Coordinates of C-alpha atoms in Angstrom, one line a residue:
M1 CA 11.0 -17.3 -86.4
E2 CA 10.7 -14.4 -88.7
E3 CA 13.7 -12.0 -88.8
K4 CA 13.2 -8.4 -87.2
R5 CA 13.4 -5.6 -89.6
Y6 CA 14.3 -2.0 -88.8
A7 CA 14.9 1.1 -90.8
L8 CA 17.3 3.9 -90.2
L9 CA 16.0 7.3 -91.4
L10 CA 19.2 9.0 -91.9
A11 CA 18.9 12.8 -91.7
A12 CA 22.7 13.7 -92.2
R13 CA 25.2 13.3 -94.8
D14 CA 28.1 11.0 -93.9
S15 CA 31.1 13.1 -92.9
D16 CA 34.4 12.2 -94.5
Y17 CA 35.8 11.0 -91.2
V18 CA 32.8 8.7 -90.4
K19 CA 32.8 7.2 -94.0
K20 CA 36.7 6.5 -93.6
V21 CA 36.7 5.1 -90.3
Y22 CA 33.2 3.4 -90.1
G23 CA 32.0 3.2 -93.6
G24 CA 29.2 5.6 -92.9
Y25 CA 26.7 6.7 -90.0
F26 CA 24.5 3.5 -90.9
N27 CA 27.3 1.3 -89.6
V28 CA 27.7 3.2 -86.5
F29 CA 23.9 3.0 -85.6
V30 CA 23.7 -0.8 -86.4
A31 CA 26.7 -1.4 -84.3
A32 CA 25.0 0.4 -81.4
F33 CA 21.3 -0.9 -81.8
G34 CA 21.4 -3.8 -84.0
E35 CA 21.7 -7.6 -83.2
E36 CA 22.6 -10.7 -84.7
G37 CA 19.9 -12.0 -87.3
E38 CA 18.1 -8.7 -87.8
R39 CA 17.6 -6.8 -91.0
W40 CA 18.5 -3.0 -91.1
D41 CA 17.6 -0.9 -94.2
L42 CA 18.9 2.6 -94.9
F43 CA 16.8 5.6 -96.2
R44 CA 18.8 8.8 -96.7
V45 CA 15.8 11.0 -95.8
V46 CA 18.1 14.1 -96.2
E47 CA 18.6 13.3 -99.8
G48 CA 14.8 12.8 -100.4
E49 CA 14.9 9.0 -100.1
F50 CA 12.0 7.5 -98.0
P51 CA 10.4 4.1 -97.5
D52 CA 7.5 3.0 -99.7
M53 CA 4.2 3.8 -97.7
N54 CA 3.0 0.2 -98.6
E55 CA 6.2 -1.3 -97.0
L56 CA 5.9 0.4 -93.6
K57 CA 4.0 -2.5 -92.0
K58 CA 7.0 -4.9 -92.7
Y59 CA 9.2 -2.9 -90.3
D60 CA 9.4 -3.6 -86.3
G61 CA 10.9 -0.3 -85.8
F62 CA 12.4 3.0 -87.1
V63 CA 15.4 5.0 -85.8
V64 CA 15.7 8.8 -86.9
S65 CA 19.2 10.1 -86.9
G66 CA 20.8 13.5 -85.9
S67 CA 21.1 16.2 -88.4
P68 CA 22.8 19.7 -88.9
F69 CA 19.4 20.8 -90.0
N70 CA 16.8 22.5 -87.8
A71 CA 13.7 20.2 -87.0
Y72 CA 11.6 23.3 -87.2
G73 CA 12.8 24.0 -90.6
N74 CA 10.3 23.9 -93.5
D75 CA 12.7 22.1 -95.9
Y76 CA 10.4 19.8 -98.1
W77 CA 12.3 16.7 -96.8
I78 CA 11.6 17.6 -93.2
L79 CA 8.0 18.2 -93.8
K80 CA 7.8 14.9 -95.6
L81 CA 9.6 13.2 -92.7
C82 CA 6.8 14.7 -90.2
F83 CA 4.2 13.2 -92.4
L84 CA 5.9 9.8 -92.3
L85 CA 6.3 9.9 -88.4
Q86 CA 2.7 10.8 -88.0
T87 CA 1.7 7.9 -90.1
L88 CA 3.9 5.6 -88.2
D89 CA 2.4 7.0 -84.9
S90 CA -1.0 6.2 -86.3
M91 CA 0.1 2.6 -87.1
E92 CA 1.4 2.4 -83.6
K93 CA 5.0 1.6 -84.8
K94 CA 8.2 1.8 -82.7
V95 CA 10.0 5.0 -83.5
L96 CA 13.4 6.2 -81.7
G97 CA 14.4 9.6 -82.4
I98 CA 18.2 10.8 -81.8
C99 CA 19.2 14.5 -81.3
F100 CA 17.6 16.1 -84.4
G101 CA 15.2 12.7 -84.5
H102 CA 14.2 13.6 -80.9
Q103 CA 13.2 17.1 -81.8
V104 CA 11.4 16.2 -85.2
L105 CA 9.5 13.4 -83.6
C106 CA 8.3 15.8 -81.0
K107 CA 7.4 18.4 -83.5
A108 CA 5.5 15.8 -85.8
L109 CA 3.5 14.6 -82.9
G110 CA 2.5 18.1 -81.7
G111 CA 5.1 19.3 -79.4
K112 CA 7.3 22.4 -79.6
V113 CA 10.8 22.8 -80.5
G114 CA 13.3 25.6 -81.0
K115 CA 16.6 27.2 -80.4
A116 CA 18.0 26.1 -77.0
Y117 CA 17.6 29.0 -74.5
T118 CA 21.2 28.5 -73.2
G119 CA 23.0 28.0 -76.4
W120 CA 25.2 25.1 -77.7
D121 CA 25.5 21.9 -75.6
I122 CA 28.6 20.0 -76.9
G123 CA 30.4 17.3 -75.0
L124 CA 29.5 15.0 -72.1
R125 CA 26.2 15.7 -70.1
R126 CA 25.1 14.1 -66.9
V127 CA 21.4 13.3 -67.3
R128 CA 19.0 12.3 -64.5
M129 CA 16.5 9.6 -65.2
V130 CA 13.0 10.1 -63.9
R131 CA 11.7 7.1 -61.5
D132 CA 8.2 5.9 -61.1
L133 CA 7.1 6.4 -64.9
R134 CA 3.5 6.2 -65.7
S135 CA 3.5 4.3 -69.0
C136 CA 7.1 3.2 -70.1
S137 CA 7.3 -0.5 -69.4
F138 CA 10.6 -0.7 -71.3
M139 CA 12.3 1.5 -68.8
E140 CA 10.7 -0.1 -65.8
E141 CA 11.9 -3.6 -66.9
L142 CA 15.4 -2.4 -66.7
G143 CA 14.9 -1.2 -63.2
D144 CA 18.2 -1.0 -61.3
E145 CA 20.3 -2.0 -64.3
I146 CA 20.0 1.6 -65.1
P147 CA 21.3 4.2 -62.6
Q148 CA 19.8 7.3 -61.8
F149 CA 22.3 9.4 -63.5
L150 CA 23.8 8.6 -66.9
S151 CA 26.5 10.4 -69.1
I152 CA 25.8 10.9 -72.7
I153 CA 27.7 12.8 -75.6
E154 CA 25.6 15.8 -76.7
C155 CA 26.0 17.9 -79.7
H156 CA 23.0 20.4 -80.2
Q157 CA 21.8 24.0 -80.3
D158 CA 18.1 23.2 -80.5
E159 CA 15.8 21.5 -78.0
V160 CA 12.4 20.3 -77.1
W161 CA 10.3 23.1 -75.6
E162 CA 7.2 21.2 -75.0
V163 CA 6.6 17.4 -75.3
P164 CA 3.5 16.2 -77.4
S165 CA 0.3 15.5 -75.4
G166 CA 0.5 12.1 -73.9
A167 CA 4.2 12.1 -73.6
E168 CA 6.4 11.7 -70.5
V169 CA 9.5 13.3 -69.8
I170 CA 11.9 10.5 -68.7
A171 CA 15.3 12.3 -68.3
F172 CA 16.4 15.8 -67.8
S173 CA 19.8 17.7 -67.0
D174 CA 20.6 21.2 -65.5
K175 CA 21.1 22.3 -69.2
T176 CA 18.2 20.7 -71.0
G177 CA 14.7 20.2 -69.6
V178 CA 13.8 17.4 -72.0
E179 CA 16.8 15.0 -72.5
M180 CA 14.3 12.1 -73.2
F181 CA 10.7 11.7 -73.6
A182 CA 8.4 8.8 -74.3
I183 CA 5.0 8.0 -75.3
G184 CA 4.1 4.6 -73.9
D185 CA 6.5 1.8 -75.3
R186 CA 6.4 3.1 -78.9
I187 CA 7.7 6.7 -79.2
L188 CA 11.2 7.4 -77.5
G189 CA 13.2 10.6 -78.2
I190 CA 16.8 11.0 -76.8
Q191 CA 18.5 14.5 -77.1
G192 CA 22.1 13.1 -76.7
H193 CA 23.9 10.6 -79.0
P194 CA 23.9 7.2 -77.5
E195 CA 25.4 5.7 -80.8
Y196 CA 28.5 8.3 -80.8
T197 CA 31.9 7.3 -79.8
K198 CA 34.2 9.9 -78.6
D199 CA 36.4 10.2 -81.7
I200 CA 33.3 11.0 -83.8
L201 CA 32.4 14.0 -81.6
Y202 CA 36.1 15.1 -81.6
N203 CA 35.9 15.2 -85.3
L204 CA 32.6 17.0 -85.2
I205 CA 34.0 19.6 -82.8
D206 CA 36.7 20.4 -85.2
R207 CA 34.4 20.7 -88.3
L208 CA 32.2 23.3 -86.2
L209 CA 35.3 25.2 -85.3
N210 CA 36.4 25.2 -88.9
N211 CA 32.9 26.4 -90.0
N212 CA 33.0 29.2 -87.3
C213 CA 29.9 27.7 -85.7
I214 CA 31.7 27.7 -82.4
Q215 CA 34.7 29.5 -80.7
S216 CA 37.9 27.9 -80.0
D217 CA 37.8 28.4 -76.2
Y218 CA 34.3 26.5 -76.3
A219 CA 35.8 23.7 -78.5
D220 CA 38.7 23.3 -76.2
K221 CA 36.5 23.1 -73.1
A222 CA 34.1 20.5 -74.8
K223 CA 37.3 18.4 -75.7
L224 CA 38.8 18.6 -72.0
G225 CA 35.5 17.3 -70.7
L226 CA 35.7 14.2 -73.1
E227 CA 39.3 13.4 -71.8
I228 CA 38.4 13.3 -68.2
A229 CA 35.2 11.1 -68.3
E230 CA 33.3 8.5 -70.5
P231 CA 29.8 8.2 -71.6
D232 CA 27.7 5.4 -70.4
R233 CA 27.3 3.8 -73.7
K234 CA 26.6 0.3 -72.6
C235 CA 23.5 1.5 -70.6
W236 CA 22.4 3.8 -73.4
E237 CA 22.5 0.9 -75.8
K238 CA 20.6 -1.2 -73.5
I239 CA 17.9 1.3 -73.1
C240 CA 17.6 1.7 -76.9
R241 CA 17.7 -2.0 -77.7
N242 CA 15.2 -2.8 -75.1
F243 CA 12.8 -0.1 -76.6
L244 CA 13.1 -1.2 -80.0
K245 CA 12.9 -5.0 -79.4
G246 CA 10.7 -5.3 -76.5

């Protein structure tokens, strides 16, 4: 049997913390979504490193990571990433977008993204899954294995305003109208971070605070929420793996 091959399109630079503890974000993603006997390749798109267009057909799926950049920005690498995502869409390749990845996937395919109307969302968020989906068999297959409400780690100040045509909203929360969207079984966007562990977010909160991106009382509140509850990581990993491997 031929080995499955996936590519991580990394849109963020490794933080010192993640480098020290996990050896980089690539390892965090492969630990969450990878399985024995698969090949995972890393492309640091934020540094302008992209897969060769002639090699795309060799991949079974692509994952686009989070990023401190705006998905609606006009940086050259973001525009190039949008073109790549449009190409993958036309090839009917599977693409999973996380946080920034969810937003940039939406933008590339004709949806609308922008600043979140209600500001930052950092910490644990309870999202509600939509039942009776039209076209997402990867979700239908999981059925009752996935409860109606799931907690996920979030860290974003942008959001999807409008999904691309043909897309379905498959999860929402009281904070964000599009927590997840899908186009059939080949495009999946998730606003939260299924791959994050709590310690990664604690470190990120400290960095945002040190850079004056958030206020200290907001940081304390976000940390407190993390202390009293857990993200449903196993369920999220199951959803992502079922999508990528299905």
